[in-house]
Short mmCIF file of C-alpha atoms in Angstrom, two decimals:
data_model
loop_
_atom_site.label_atom_id
_atom_site.label_comp_id
_atom_site.label_asym_id
_atom_site.label_seq_id
_atom_site.Cartn_x
_atom_site.Cartn_y
_atom_site.Cartn_z
CA MET M 1 0.00 0.00 0.00
CA PRO M 2 2.74 2.61 0.83
CA VAL M 3 4.34 2.06 -2.59
CA LEU M 4 0.99 2.44 -4.39
CA ARG M 5 0.15 5.54 -2.35
CA LYS M 6 3.45 7.18 -3.26
CA LEU M 7 3.00 6.25 -6.94
CA ILE M 8 -0.50 7.76 -7.16
CA ALA M 9 0.43 10.90 -5.24
CA GLY M 10 3.68 11.40 -7.15
CA SER M 11 2.12 10.84 -10.58
CA THR M 12 -0.78 13.21 -9.88
CA ALA M 13 1.50 15.91 -8.48
CA PHE M 14 3.84 15.65 -11.49
CA LEU M 15 1.05 15.89 -14.06
CA VAL M 16 -0.62 18.80 -12.24
CA ALA M 17 2.65 20.72 -12.05
CA GLN M 18 3.53 19.94 -15.66
CA SER M 19 0.16 21.04 -17.02
CA VAL M 20 -0.28 24.15 -14.88
CA ALA M 21 3.24 25.41 -15.58
CA MET M 22 2.88 25.32 -19.35
CA ASP M 23 5.18 27.16 -21.74
CA PRO M 24 4.15 30.86 -21.52
CA ALA M 25 4.65 31.11 -25.29
CA VAL M 26 1.52 28.98 -25.80
CA ALA M 27 -1.57 31.10 -26.45
CA ARG M 28 -3.64 31.18 -23.27
CA ASP M 29 -6.81 32.80 -22.04
CA ASP M 30 -6.64 33.69 -18.32
CA GLU M 31 -9.77 34.23 -16.26
CA ALA M 32 -10.67 34.83 -12.60
CA GLN M 33 -13.57 32.97 -10.97
CA LEU M 34 -15.26 32.66 -7.58
CA TRP M 35 -16.80 29.37 -6.40
CA ILE M 36 -18.99 29.04 -3.27
CA LEU M 37 -19.35 25.39 -2.25
CA PRO M 38 -21.49 24.35 0.76
CA ASN M 39 -22.03 20.69 1.67
CA ALA M 40 -23.50 18.54 4.42
CA LYS M 41 -22.98 14.91 5.47
CA ILE M 42 -25.93 13.11 7.07
CA PRO M 43 -25.48 9.68 8.75
CA LEU M 44 -28.27 7.27 7.78
CA SER M 45 -27.10 4.08 9.48
CA PRO M 46 -23.78 2.57 10.59
CA GLY M 47 -21.55 2.67 7.54
CA MET M 48 -23.96 4.65 5.32
CA SER M 49 -24.31 8.40 4.79
CA ALA M 50 -26.09 10.86 2.53
CA ILE M 51 -24.12 13.81 1.18
CA ALA M 52 -25.76 16.98 -0.09
CA GLU M 53 -23.71 19.53 -2.05
CA GLY M 54 -24.43 22.84 -3.70
CA GLY M 55 -22.46 25.38 -5.62
CA ILE M 56 -22.52 28.86 -7.11
CA ARG M 57 -19.84 29.90 -9.59
CA TYR M 58 -19.10 33.39 -10.87
CA SER M 59 -16.80 34.08 -13.81
CA GLU M 60 -15.55 36.95 -15.92
CA SER M 61 -16.51 35.29 -19.21
CA ALA M 62 -20.12 34.86 -18.05
CA ASP M 63 -20.24 38.48 -16.86
CA GLY M 64 -21.18 37.37 -13.35
CA LEU M 65 -23.14 34.26 -12.47
CA ALA M 66 -21.83 31.27 -14.45
CA GLN M 67 -23.36 28.21 -12.79
CA ILE M 68 -25.62 26.95 -10.02
CA PHE M 69 -25.64 23.28 -9.13
CA ALA M 70 -27.06 20.79 -6.65
CA ARG M 71 -25.60 17.32 -6.16
CA GLY M 72 -26.52 14.45 -3.87
CA SER M 73 -25.03 11.03 -3.19
CA PHE M 74 -25.22 7.99 -0.94
CA GLN M 75 -21.95 6.74 0.51
CA LEU M 76 -21.32 3.21 1.80
CA ASP M 77 -18.26 2.24 3.86
CA VAL M 78 -16.91 -1.07 2.58
CA ALA M 79 -13.73 -1.08 4.70
CA ASP M 80 -12.08 1.06 7.37
CA ASP M 81 -10.33 3.14 4.73
CA LEU M 82 -12.56 2.62 1.67
CA SER M 83 -16.04 3.80 0.68
CA LEU M 84 -18.22 3.72 -2.42
CA ALA M 85 -20.68 6.41 -3.51
CA LEU M 86 -23.44 6.80 -6.11
CA GLY M 87 -24.78 10.24 -6.89
CA TYR M 88 -26.49 12.64 -9.23
CA GLY M 89 -25.99 16.31 -10.02
CA HIS M 90 -28.09 18.96 -11.77
CA PHE M 91 -26.27 22.00 -13.20
CA GLN M 92 -27.69 25.23 -14.62
CA ASN M 93 -25.29 27.33 -16.68
CA TYR M 94 -25.57 31.08 -17.25
CA LYS M 95 -24.01 33.71 -19.47
CA ALA M 96 -24.66 37.45 -19.53
CA HIS M 97 -27.27 37.01 -16.77
CA ARG M 98 -29.32 34.51 -18.78
CA ARG M 99 -29.53 30.73 -18.50
CA SER M 100 -27.56 29.15 -21.33
CA GLY M 101 -28.20 25.45 -20.72
CA THR M 102 -28.44 22.62 -18.24
CA GLU M 103 -26.44 19.48 -17.49
CA GLU M 104 -27.47 16.25 -15.77
CA ARG M 105 -24.58 14.31 -14.26
CA PRO M 106 -24.90 10.88 -12.58
CA PHE M 107 -21.63 9.61 -11.11
CA GLN M 108 -19.95 6.69 -9.38
CA GLN M 109 -17.15 7.25 -6.88
CA LEU M 110 -14.49 5.46 -4.83
CA ASN M 111 -12.99 7.19 -1.75
CA TRP M 112 -9.77 5.91 -0.22
CA SER M 113 -8.15 7.12 3.03
CA MET M 114 -4.56 6.42 2.10
CA GLY M 115 -3.04 6.87 5.54
CA LYS M 116 -0.61 9.28 7.16
CA ALA M 117 2.73 10.40 5.74
CA ALA M 118 4.82 13.58 5.59
CA GLY M 119 3.05 14.99 8.65
CA GLY M 120 -0.50 14.76 7.34
CA GLU M 121 -3.34 12.63 6.02
CA TRP M 122 -3.53 11.48 2.38
CA SER M 123 -6.72 10.64 0.51
CA SER M 124 -7.80 9.66 -2.97
CA ARG M 125 -11.07 10.18 -4.84
CA THR M 126 -11.76 8.31 -8.07
CA ARG M 127 -14.90 9.35 -9.94
CA LEU M 128 -16.60 8.31 -13.18
CA GLU M 129 -19.33 10.65 -14.40
CA GLU M 130 -21.77 10.66 -17.30
CA ARG M 131 -22.64 14.13 -18.61
CA LEU M 132 -25.87 14.88 -20.47
CA PHE M 133 -26.27 18.42 -21.81
CA SER M 134 -29.48 20.10 -22.91
CA GLY M 135 -29.70 20.27 -26.71
CA SER M 136 -27.48 17.22 -27.22
CA ASN M 137 -28.25 13.49 -27.33
CA ARG M 138 -24.63 12.50 -26.64
CA VAL M 139 -23.51 11.05 -23.31
CA GLU M 140 -20.08 12.39 -22.46
CA VAL M 141 -18.09 10.18 -20.08
CA ARG M 142 -15.40 11.69 -17.88
CA PHE M 143 -12.92 10.07 -15.47
CA ARG M 144 -11.49 12.04 -12.55
CA GLU M 145 -8.66 11.20 -10.16
CA ARG M 146 -7.89 13.43 -7.19
CA VAL M 147 -5.22 13.06 -4.50
CA GLY M 148 -5.48 15.23 -1.39
CA PHE M 149 -3.28 16.04 1.58
CA ARG M 150 -4.49 17.52 4.87
CA GLY M 151 -1.82 18.73 7.24
CA LYS M 152 -1.67 19.04 11.01
CA PRO M 153 -3.08 22.13 12.78
CA ILE M 154 -0.81 25.15 12.42
CA GLY M 155 0.82 26.00 15.76
CA ASN M 156 -1.72 26.15 18.58
CA SER M 157 -4.59 26.98 16.23
CA SER M 158 -7.25 24.73 14.74
CA ILE M 159 -6.40 25.88 11.20
CA ARG M 160 -5.18 23.10 8.93
CA PRO M 161 -3.60 23.31 5.45
CA ASP M 162 -5.27 21.45 2.59
CA PHE M 163 -3.71 20.60 -0.78
CA SER M 164 -5.01 18.57 -3.70
CA GLY M 165 -4.31 17.79 -7.32
CA GLU M 166 -6.86 16.43 -9.79
CA ILE M 167 -6.74 15.24 -13.39
CA LEU M 168 -9.92 14.99 -15.49
CA PHE M 169 -10.02 12.80 -18.63
CA ASN M 170 -12.62 12.71 -21.41
CA LEU M 171 -13.20 9.08 -22.34
CA ASN M 172 -14.99 10.06 -25.56
CA ARG M 173 -15.25 13.11 -27.81
CA THR M 174 -17.44 15.87 -26.39
CA ALA M 175 -20.31 17.65 -28.11
CA SER M 176 -18.28 20.88 -27.96
CA GLY M 177 -15.55 19.21 -30.04
CA GLN M 178 -12.96 18.47 -27.35
CA SER M 179 -11.16 15.22 -28.10
CA ALA M 180 -10.85 12.24 -25.81
CA GLY M 181 -7.92 12.79 -23.45
CA ILE M 182 -7.10 15.34 -20.76
CA ASN M 183 -10.10 17.57 -20.07
CA SER M 184 -8.46 19.73 -17.41
CA VAL M 185 -5.96 19.70 -14.56
CA ARG M 186 -6.51 21.27 -11.15
CA GLY M 187 -4.14 22.20 -8.33
CA LYS M 188 -5.51 23.60 -5.06
CA ALA M 189 -3.99 25.04 -1.88
CA GLY M 190 -6.04 26.29 1.06
CA LEU M 191 -6.85 26.41 4.74
CA SER M 192 -9.74 24.96 6.74
CA ALA M 193 -10.90 25.36 10.33
CA PRO M 194 -13.89 24.54 12.55
CA VAL M 195 -16.00 27.61 13.43
CA ALA M 196 -18.80 25.91 15.39
CA ASP M 197 -19.92 22.45 16.46
CA HIS M 198 -20.01 20.24 13.34
CA LEU M 199 -19.27 23.20 11.03
CA ASP M 200 -16.01 23.83 9.14
CA ILE M 201 -15.15 26.60 6.69
CA SER M 202 -12.40 26.66 4.09
CA LEU M 203 -10.67 29.19 1.85
CA ALA M 204 -8.46 28.18 -1.05
CA TYR M 205 -6.91 29.12 -4.37
CA MET M 206 -7.18 26.75 -7.31
CA ALA M 207 -5.34 26.91 -10.63
CA LEU M 208 -7.41 25.16 -13.30
CA TYR M 209 -5.72 24.50 -16.63
CA VAL M 210 -7.88 23.59 -19.65
CA PRO M 211 -6.06 22.52 -22.85
CA ARG M 212 -7.81 23.62 -26.03
CA THR M 213 -7.03 23.66 -29.74
CA GLY M 214 -5.68 27.10 -30.58
CA GLU M 215 -5.92 28.77 -27.17
CA ASP M 216 -5.64 27.06 -23.81
CA ARG M 217 -7.46 28.38 -20.74
CA MET M 218 -6.11 29.06 -17.25
CA LEU M 219 -8.67 29.75 -14.55
CA HIS M 220 -7.65 31.37 -11.27
CA VAL M 221 -10.35 30.33 -8.81
CA ALA M 222 -11.06 31.64 -5.31
CA LEU M 223 -12.85 28.88 -3.38
CA THR M 224 -14.98 29.31 -0.28
CA GLY M 225 -16.47 26.24 1.34
CA MET M 226 -18.72 25.32 4.27
CA SER M 227 -19.03 21.74 5.53
CA TYR M 228 -21.58 20.58 8.08
CA HIS M 229 -21.38 17.14 9.68
CA PHE M 230 -24.43 15.96 11.64
#
């Protein structure tokens, strides 16, 4: 297990760093965004939980509100360090203050608590999602692999550092014309802390690199999150 953990973490970190730090000579469109991401975890029975998530995204290209989404899933613990989840998400996209389309997104997920190393806790999330967009009869399939690291509290505080890297792959050609292969790469660094019983908040910066034919995109995302655990 330690060898596999190091291999996954090292490979993800290398690919994130390689993709985010692309040659500046390559044409690139930079954009700032703000994402607000609340979520709640509700125990249903020993070993089973329901997870409710929401999100609001603002972007420069959409001239304000870009997306609102709601996502829910059921999570089943199959081992001390392993859980499975099935879920569904509904997304509404906006541009210039008008709704521009919707997306339905069922997904299947594997969560793995990889253990402790380098002074913190490592985790992995593997997700397969099927994307159905309004106005298209295609089913786009995307694979996502994320490795996260949560450090120890800083000094005498309850604030903890959080880092993650994620690679997203298209398994087939998308309706928008993007080929099968890397969809995007994400690298995130942030801080989280409890602010009340069962309630944590987090602040983070995420660099999101999107390869495209002709002009790549680099999104600079400010993330704010709230997590409630019953």
